[in-house]
Amino acid sequence: MCETTPARREPATSSEPLATRFPIGLDLGADSVKWIQLGRTDGQIAIVAFGSQPIQQPSTPSDPEGQAQLREALRRIVAEHGLSGEAVLSLPLEAVTLRGLKMPVLPEAELEQAIRWQIEQSLSPQVSYDDFTVDHLVLEQIGGPWESRVLVASAPRQLVMSMVDHVHSVGLQPVAVDIDPVAVAACVSFQHRFQPEETLLLLHLGSSSASLSIVAKQ
């Protein structure tokens, strides 16, 4: 049985107790489960604790034994470190399909229907739109008065729901699923004050892949 990497703790610099704990961040990787929790006190952000649990057999959604090991690793982390409450998860970029669409400016409900129609045109007859979890972001900075630029992300619903089920099974409450590069960019923007016209290059190194992101604040 694999051992959990000891959780590291960095208390808040203030003498005041933590006023707020953020949701637990979970990375359900192919060969390990990693987690971190931040807290806020007296206006400062601090790491409450973080750690990882290796998985002996790489896990994929179609591999029951690997999925069982992933769930056991997650259960051990929750039990040994007393984790509870809300959790956020991230998806590896290779599991997500990204599309950039040009769309007319539409109300949200009509935009969702137009996105569905666009995606359905690219699917084979054997594949259904409902086999995917789909979300979108309107890129307002590069749109126009009559045209929208929309970034659409889709991932296999089976993969997303498998991750959500794992988190539910150990007593945590999943509240969001993001994409690895977007999650990394959000972390950087959360703690870094962008200067006007500043551009950052973010490199995310995983066990089997790497991604580059260019982040700018217009």
PDB file of C-alpha atoms in Angstrom:
ATOM      1  CA  MET A   1       0.000   0.000   0.000  1.00  0.00           C
ATOM      2  CA  CYS A   2       1.374   3.412  -0.937  1.00  0.00           C
ATOM      3  CA  GLU A   3       2.067   5.935   1.811  1.00  0.00           C
ATOM      4  CA  THR A   4       0.719   9.454   1.745  1.00  0.00           C
ATOM      5  CA  THR A   5       3.271  12.222   1.385  1.00  0.00           C
ATOM      6  CA  PRO A   6       3.197  14.098   4.718  1.00  0.00           C
ATOM      7  CA  ALA A   7       1.115  17.239   4.549  1.00  0.00           C
ATOM      8  CA  ARG A   8       3.118  20.431   4.788  1.00  0.00           C
ATOM      9  CA  ARG A   9       1.704  23.341   6.720  1.00  0.00           C
ATOM     10  CA  GLU A  10       2.515  27.028   6.486  1.00  0.00           C
ATOM     11  CA  PRO A  11       0.556  29.004   9.071  1.00  0.00           C
ATOM     12  CA  ALA A  12      -0.727  32.462   8.321  1.00  0.00           C
ATOM     13  CA  THR A  13       1.736  35.205   9.200  1.00  0.00           C
ATOM     14  CA  SER A  14      -0.898  36.968  11.302  1.00  0.00           C
ATOM     15  CA  SER A  15      -1.425  35.982  14.947  1.00  0.00           C
ATOM     16  CA  GLU A  16      -5.169  35.916  14.274  1.00  0.00           C
ATOM     17  CA  PRO A  17      -6.837  32.538  13.578  1.00  0.00           C
ATOM     18  CA  LEU A  18      -7.849  31.720  10.023  1.00  0.00           C
ATOM     19  CA  ALA A  19     -11.033  33.610   9.242  1.00  0.00           C
ATOM     20  CA  THR A  20     -11.690  31.845   5.926  1.00  0.00           C
ATOM     21  CA  ARG A  21     -10.690  28.520   4.426  1.00  0.00           C
ATOM     22  CA  PHE A  22     -10.969  28.222   0.671  1.00  0.00           C
ATOM     23  CA  PRO A  23     -12.271  25.065  -1.037  1.00  0.00           C
ATOM     24  CA  ILE A  24      -9.759  22.227  -1.281  1.00  0.00           C
ATOM     25  CA  GLY A  25      -7.963  22.092  -4.625  1.00  0.00           C
ATOM     26  CA  LEU A  26      -7.690  18.549  -6.026  1.00  0.00           C
ATOM     27  CA  ASP A  27      -5.583  17.273  -8.910  1.00  0.00           C
ATOM     28  CA  LEU A  28      -6.644  13.704  -9.739  1.00  0.00           C
ATOM     29  CA  GLY A  29      -3.682  12.740 -11.896  1.00  0.00           C
ATOM     30  CA  ALA A  30      -2.826   9.505 -13.676  1.00  0.00           C
ATOM     31  CA  ASP A  31      -0.202   8.482 -11.103  1.00  0.00           C
ATOM     32  CA  SER A  32      -1.005  10.555  -8.004  1.00  0.00           C
ATOM     33  CA  VAL A  33      -3.617  12.622  -6.211  1.00  0.00           C
ATOM     34  CA  LYS A  34      -2.431  16.072  -5.132  1.00  0.00           C
ATOM     35  CA  TRP A  35      -4.280  18.517  -2.900  1.00  0.00           C
ATOM     36  CA  ILE A  36      -3.908  21.963  -1.353  1.00  0.00           C
ATOM     37  CA  GLN A  37      -6.003  24.265   0.806  1.00  0.00           C
ATOM     38  CA  LEU A  38      -5.523  27.998   1.293  1.00  0.00           C
ATOM     39  CA  GLY A  39      -6.876  30.250   4.010  1.00  0.00           C
ATOM     40  CA  ARG A  40      -7.248  33.967   4.596  1.00  0.00           C
ATOM     41  CA  THR A  41      -6.713  35.875   7.822  1.00  0.00           C
ATOM     42  CA  ASP A  42      -6.207  39.560   8.464  1.00  0.00           C
ATOM     43  CA  GLY A  43      -6.119  40.221   4.721  1.00  0.00           C
ATOM     44  CA  GLN A  44      -3.312  37.713   4.110  1.00  0.00           C
ATOM     45  CA  ILE A  45      -3.431  34.458   2.122  1.00  0.00           C
ATOM     46  CA  ALA A  46      -1.609  31.441   3.552  1.00  0.00           C
ATOM     47  CA  ILE A  47      -1.266  27.738   2.741  1.00  0.00           C
ATOM     48  CA  VAL A  48      -3.183  25.724   5.331  1.00  0.00           C
ATOM     49  CA  ALA A  49      -1.822  22.360   4.165  1.00  0.00           C
ATOM     50  CA  PHE A  50      -0.969  20.384   1.031  1.00  0.00           C
ATOM     51  CA  GLY A  51       0.257  16.943   0.062  1.00  0.00           C
ATOM     52  CA  SER A  52       0.007  14.051  -2.382  1.00  0.00           C
ATOM     53  CA  GLN A  53      -0.791  10.350  -2.531  1.00  0.00           C
ATOM     54  CA  PRO A  54       0.854   8.216  -5.241  1.00  0.00           C
ATOM     55  CA  ILE A  55      -1.111   5.672  -7.257  1.00  0.00           C
ATOM     56  CA  GLN A  56       0.623   2.376  -8.051  1.00  0.00           C
ATOM     57  CA  GLN A  57      -1.240   1.764 -11.313  1.00  0.00           C
ATOM     58  CA  PRO A  58      -1.936   4.642 -13.715  1.00  0.00           C
ATOM     59  CA  SER A  59      -5.665   5.359 -13.769  1.00  0.00           C
ATOM     60  CA  THR A  60      -7.865   5.909 -16.799  1.00  0.00           C
ATOM     61  CA  PRO A  61     -11.672   6.186 -16.889  1.00  0.00           C
ATOM     62  CA  SER A  62     -11.910   2.806 -18.658  1.00  0.00           C
ATOM     63  CA  ASP A  63      -9.686   0.971 -16.153  1.00  0.00           C
ATOM     64  CA  PRO A  64     -11.704  -0.211 -13.110  1.00  0.00           C
ATOM     65  CA  GLU A  65      -8.610  -1.247 -11.107  1.00  0.00           C
ATOM     66  CA  GLY A  66      -6.873   2.071 -11.709  1.00  0.00           C
ATOM     67  CA  GLN A  67     -10.036   3.967 -10.809  1.00  0.00           C
ATOM     68  CA  ALA A  68     -10.363   1.943  -7.593  1.00  0.00           C
ATOM     69  CA  GLN A  69      -6.784   2.872  -6.655  1.00  0.00           C
ATOM     70  CA  LEU A  70      -7.454   6.519  -7.391  1.00  0.00           C
ATOM     71  CA  ARG A  71     -10.524   6.481  -5.140  1.00  0.00           C
ATOM     72  CA  GLU A  72      -8.561   4.728  -2.385  1.00  0.00           C
ATOM     73  CA  ALA A  73      -5.788   7.326  -2.618  1.00  0.00           C
ATOM     74  CA  LEU A  74      -8.361  10.084  -2.300  1.00  0.00           C
ATOM     75  CA  ARG A  75     -10.040   8.323   0.636  1.00  0.00           C
ATOM     76  CA  ARG A  76      -6.715   8.005   2.476  1.00  0.00           C
ATOM     77  CA  ILE A  77      -5.942  11.693   2.007  1.00  0.00           C
ATOM     78  CA  VAL A  78      -9.345  12.752   3.319  1.00  0.00           C
ATOM     79  CA  ALA A  79      -9.187  10.382   6.300  1.00  0.00           C
ATOM     80  CA  GLU A  80      -5.595  11.067   7.339  1.00  0.00           C
ATOM     81  CA  HIS A  81      -5.790  14.838   7.078  1.00  0.00           C
ATOM     82  CA  GLY A  82      -9.385  15.405   8.173  1.00  0.00           C
ATOM     83  CA  LEU A  83     -10.419  17.154   4.974  1.00  0.00           C
ATOM     84  CA  SER A  84     -14.040  18.235   4.623  1.00  0.00           C
ATOM     85  CA  GLY A  85     -16.262  20.706   2.838  1.00  0.00           C
ATOM     86  CA  GLU A  86     -16.066  21.996  -0.726  1.00  0.00           C
ATOM     87  CA  ALA A  87     -13.534  20.962  -3.363  1.00  0.00           C
ATOM     88  CA  VAL A  88     -12.536  22.151  -6.818  1.00  0.00           C
ATOM     89  CA  LEU A  89     -11.013  19.893  -9.483  1.00  0.00           C
ATOM     90  CA  SER A  90      -9.010  20.387 -12.657  1.00  0.00           C
ATOM     91  CA  LEU A  91      -9.017  18.500 -15.942  1.00  0.00           C
ATOM     92  CA  PRO A  92      -5.839  17.849 -17.956  1.00  0.00           C
ATOM     93  CA  LEU A  93      -5.763  19.833 -21.165  1.00  0.00           C
ATOM     94  CA  GLU A  94      -5.464  16.673 -23.284  1.00  0.00           C
ATOM     95  CA  ALA A  95      -8.917  15.581 -22.042  1.00  0.00           C
ATOM     96  CA  VAL A  96     -10.544  18.784 -23.283  1.00  0.00           C
ATOM     97  CA  THR A  97     -11.446  19.988 -26.771  1.00  0.00           C
ATOM     98  CA  LEU A  98     -11.203  23.753 -27.234  1.00  0.00           C
ATOM     99  CA  ARG A  99     -12.940  25.613 -30.045  1.00  0.00           C
ATOM    100  CA  GLY A 100     -12.853  29.275 -30.979  1.00  0.00           C
ATOM    101  CA  LEU A 101     -16.171  30.327 -32.525  1.00  0.00           C
ATOM    102  CA  LYS A 102     -17.367  33.508 -34.177  1.00  0.00           C
ATOM    103  CA  MET A 103     -20.964  34.105 -33.120  1.00  0.00           C
ATOM    104  CA  PRO A 104     -23.465  36.938 -33.379  1.00  0.00           C
ATOM    105  CA  VAL A 105     -24.136  38.821 -30.163  1.00  0.00           C
ATOM    106  CA  LEU A 106     -26.958  36.818 -28.569  1.00  0.00           C
ATOM    107  CA  PRO A 107     -28.705  36.484 -25.204  1.00  0.00           C
ATOM    108  CA  GLU A 108     -27.181  33.721 -23.067  1.00  0.00           C
ATOM    109  CA  ALA A 109     -29.924  31.131 -23.699  1.00  0.00           C
ATOM    110  CA  GLU A 110     -29.779  31.652 -27.478  1.00  0.00           C
ATOM    111  CA  LEU A 111     -25.965  31.579 -27.419  1.00  0.00           C
ATOM    112  CA  GLU A 112     -25.992  28.186 -25.689  1.00  0.00           C
ATOM    113  CA  GLN A 113     -28.343  26.816 -28.348  1.00  0.00           C
ATOM    114  CA  ALA A 114     -26.163  28.222 -31.144  1.00  0.00           C
ATOM    115  CA  ILE A 115     -23.043  26.647 -29.583  1.00  0.00           C
ATOM    116  CA  ARG A 116     -24.833  23.307 -29.323  1.00  0.00           C
ATOM    117  CA  TRP A 117     -25.773  23.479 -33.016  1.00  0.00           C
ATOM    118  CA  GLN A 118     -22.185  24.340 -34.006  1.00  0.00           C
ATOM    119  CA  ILE A 119     -20.728  21.430 -32.043  1.00  0.00           C
ATOM    120  CA  GLU A 120     -23.327  18.949 -33.300  1.00  0.00           C
ATOM    121  CA  GLN A 121     -22.255  19.700 -36.879  1.00  0.00           C
ATOM    122  CA  SER A 122     -18.747  18.390 -36.088  1.00  0.00           C
ATOM    123  CA  LEU A 123     -19.835  15.141 -34.408  1.00  0.00           C
ATOM    124  CA  SER A 124     -20.159  11.789 -36.104  1.00  0.00           C
ATOM    125  CA  PRO A 125     -23.650  10.203 -36.207  1.00  0.00           C
ATOM    126  CA  GLN A 126     -22.618   7.717 -33.494  1.00  0.00           C
ATOM    127  CA  VAL A 127     -21.739  10.484 -31.020  1.00  0.00           C
ATOM    128  CA  SER A 128     -24.252  12.642 -29.152  1.00  0.00           C
ATOM    129  CA  TYR A 129     -23.790  16.184 -27.868  1.00  0.00           C
ATOM    130  CA  ASP A 130     -25.058  14.916 -24.510  1.00  0.00           C
ATOM    131  CA  ASP A 131     -21.979  12.666 -24.269  1.00  0.00           C
ATOM    132  CA  PHE A 132     -20.002  15.818 -23.408  1.00  0.00           C
ATOM    133  CA  THR A 133     -19.890  18.440 -20.717  1.00  0.00           C
ATOM    134  CA  VAL A 134     -19.710  21.832 -22.445  1.00  0.00           C
ATOM    135  CA  ASP A 135     -18.953  25.316 -21.162  1.00  0.00           C
ATOM    136  CA  HIS A 136     -18.054  28.579 -22.858  1.00  0.00           C
ATOM    137  CA  LEU A 137     -16.481  31.988 -22.304  1.00  0.00           C
ATOM    138  CA  VAL A 138     -17.239  35.108 -24.328  1.00  0.00           C
ATOM    139  CA  LEU A 139     -13.939  36.851 -25.114  1.00  0.00           C
ATOM    140  CA  GLU A 140     -15.232  40.381 -24.824  1.00  0.00           C
ATOM    141  CA  GLN A 141     -11.858  42.029 -25.449  1.00  0.00           C
ATOM    142  CA  ILE A 142     -11.675  40.742 -29.042  1.00  0.00           C
ATOM    143  CA  GLY A 143     -15.346  40.919 -29.959  1.00  0.00           C
ATOM    144  CA  GLY A 144     -17.241  43.673 -31.754  1.00  0.00           C
ATOM    145  CA  PRO A 145     -20.616  45.404 -31.489  1.00  0.00           C
ATOM    146  CA  TRP A 146     -22.305  42.726 -33.618  1.00  0.00           C
ATOM    147  CA  GLU A 147     -19.983  39.748 -33.358  1.00  0.00           C
ATOM    148  CA  SER A 148     -18.772  37.672 -30.388  1.00  0.00           C
ATOM    149  CA  ARG A 149     -15.639  35.570 -30.118  1.00  0.00           C
ATOM    150  CA  VAL A 150     -16.472  32.579 -27.934  1.00  0.00           C
ATOM    151  CA  LEU A 151     -14.089  30.020 -26.450  1.00  0.00           C
ATOM    152  CA  VAL A 152     -15.889  26.688 -26.042  1.00  0.00           C
ATOM    153  CA  ALA A 153     -14.526  23.816 -23.956  1.00  0.00           C
ATOM    154  CA  SER A 154     -15.938  20.291 -24.075  1.00  0.00           C
ATOM    155  CA  ALA A 155     -14.888  17.140 -22.229  1.00  0.00           C
ATOM    156  CA  PRO A 156     -16.303  13.593 -22.148  1.00  0.00           C
ATOM    157  CA  ARG A 157     -19.159  13.566 -19.652  1.00  0.00           C
ATOM    158  CA  GLN A 158     -18.113  10.116 -18.410  1.00  0.00           C
ATOM    159  CA  LEU A 159     -14.678  11.467 -17.411  1.00  0.00           C
ATOM    160  CA  VAL A 160     -16.061  14.545 -15.644  1.00  0.00           C
ATOM    161  CA  MET A 161     -18.776  12.634 -13.786  1.00  0.00           C
ATOM    162  CA  SER A 162     -16.267   9.947 -12.768  1.00  0.00           C
ATOM    163  CA  MET A 163     -14.127  12.617 -11.090  1.00  0.00           C
ATOM    164  CA  VAL A 164     -17.159  14.191  -9.433  1.00  0.00           C
ATOM    165  CA  ASP A 165     -18.333  10.771  -8.181  1.00  0.00           C
ATOM    166  CA  HIS A 166     -14.901  10.072  -6.660  1.00  0.00           C
ATOM    167  CA  VAL A 167     -15.036  13.332  -4.716  1.00  0.00           C
ATOM    168  CA  HIS A 168     -18.609  12.712  -3.571  1.00  0.00           C
ATOM    169  CA  SER A 169     -17.708   9.190  -2.439  1.00  0.00           C
ATOM    170  CA  VAL A 170     -15.213  10.464   0.159  1.00  0.00           C
ATOM    171  CA  GLY A 171     -17.580  13.036   1.640  1.00  0.00           C
ATOM    172  CA  LEU A 172     -16.367  16.171  -0.149  1.00  0.00           C
ATOM    173  CA  GLN A 173     -18.632  18.523  -2.093  1.00  0.00           C
ATOM    174  CA  PRO A 174     -17.371  19.309  -5.627  1.00  0.00           C
ATOM    175  CA  VAL A 175     -18.280  22.863  -6.615  1.00  0.00           C
ATOM    176  CA  ALA A 176     -16.256  23.417  -9.803  1.00  0.00           C
ATOM    177  CA  VAL A 177     -14.253  21.609 -12.485  1.00  0.00           C
ATOM    178  CA  ASP A 178     -11.697  23.670 -14.406  1.00  0.00           C
ATOM    179  CA  ILE A 179      -9.007  23.049 -17.036  1.00  0.00           C
ATOM    180  CA  ASP A 180      -5.390  22.781 -15.835  1.00  0.00           C
ATOM    181  CA  PRO A 181      -3.979  25.820 -17.739  1.00  0.00           C
ATOM    182  CA  VAL A 182      -6.984  27.966 -16.793  1.00  0.00           C
ATOM    183  CA  ALA A 183      -6.664  26.911 -13.157  1.00  0.00           C
ATOM    184  CA  VAL A 184      -2.938  27.757 -13.165  1.00  0.00           C
ATOM    185  CA  ALA A 185      -3.643  31.156 -14.735  1.00  0.00           C
ATOM    186  CA  ALA A 186      -6.350  31.823 -12.148  1.00  0.00           C
ATOM    187  CA  CYS A 187      -3.902  31.040  -9.326  1.00  0.00           C
ATOM    188  CA  VAL A 188      -1.320  33.424 -10.766  1.00  0.00           C
ATOM    189  CA  SER A 189      -3.819  36.254 -11.302  1.00  0.00           C
ATOM    190  CA  PHE A 190      -5.176  35.678  -7.778  1.00  0.00           C
ATOM    191  CA  GLN A 191      -1.840  36.514  -6.164  1.00  0.00           C
ATOM    192  CA  HIS A 192      -0.079  38.577  -8.820  1.00  0.00           C
ATOM    193  CA  ARG A 193      -0.942  42.199  -9.540  1.00  0.00           C
ATOM    194  CA  PHE A 194      -0.763  42.548 -13.294  1.00  0.00           C
ATOM    195  CA  GLN A 195       0.797  45.718 -14.591  1.00  0.00           C
ATOM    196  CA  PRO A 196      -0.737  47.474 -17.629  1.00  0.00           C
ATOM    197  CA  GLU A 197       0.072  45.568 -20.820  1.00  0.00           C
ATOM    198  CA  GLU A 198       2.027  42.933 -18.863  1.00  0.00           C
ATOM    199  CA  THR A 199       2.221  39.461 -20.427  1.00  0.00           C
ATOM    200  CA  LEU A 200       3.195  36.258 -18.613  1.00  0.00           C
ATOM    201  CA  LEU A 201       4.256  32.864 -19.964  1.00  0.00           C
ATOM    202  CA  LEU A 202       3.078  30.017 -17.720  1.00  0.00           C
ATOM    203  CA  LEU A 203       4.544  26.512 -18.016  1.00  0.00           C
ATOM    204  CA  HIS A 204       2.660  23.597 -16.462  1.00  0.00           C
ATOM    205  CA  LEU A 205       4.665  20.359 -16.263  1.00  0.00           C
ATOM    206  CA  GLY A 206       2.668  17.168 -15.706  1.00  0.00           C
ATOM    207  CA  SER A 207       3.782  13.546 -15.470  1.00  0.00           C
ATOM    208  CA  SER A 208       2.908  12.793 -19.097  1.00  0.00           C
ATOM    209  CA  SER A 209       2.427  16.185 -20.758  1.00  0.00           C
ATOM    210  CA  ALA A 210       3.207  19.882 -20.498  1.00  0.00           C
ATOM    211  CA  SER A 211       1.269  22.991 -21.472  1.00  0.00           C
ATOM    212  CA  LEU A 212       2.186  26.593 -22.200  1.00  0.00           C
ATOM    213  CA  SER A 213      -0.169  29.490 -21.511  1.00  0.00           C
ATOM    214  CA  ILE A 214       0.240  33.147 -22.393  1.00  0.00           C
ATOM    215  CA  VAL A 215      -1.669  35.350 -19.966  1.00  0.00           C
ATOM    216  CA  ALA A 216      -2.264  39.077 -20.394  1.00  0.00           C
ATOM    217  CA  LYS A 217      -4.530  41.635 -18.770  1.00  0.00           C
ATOM    218  CA  GLN A 218      -5.922  44.112 -21.278  1.00  0.00           C
TER     219      GLN A 218
END
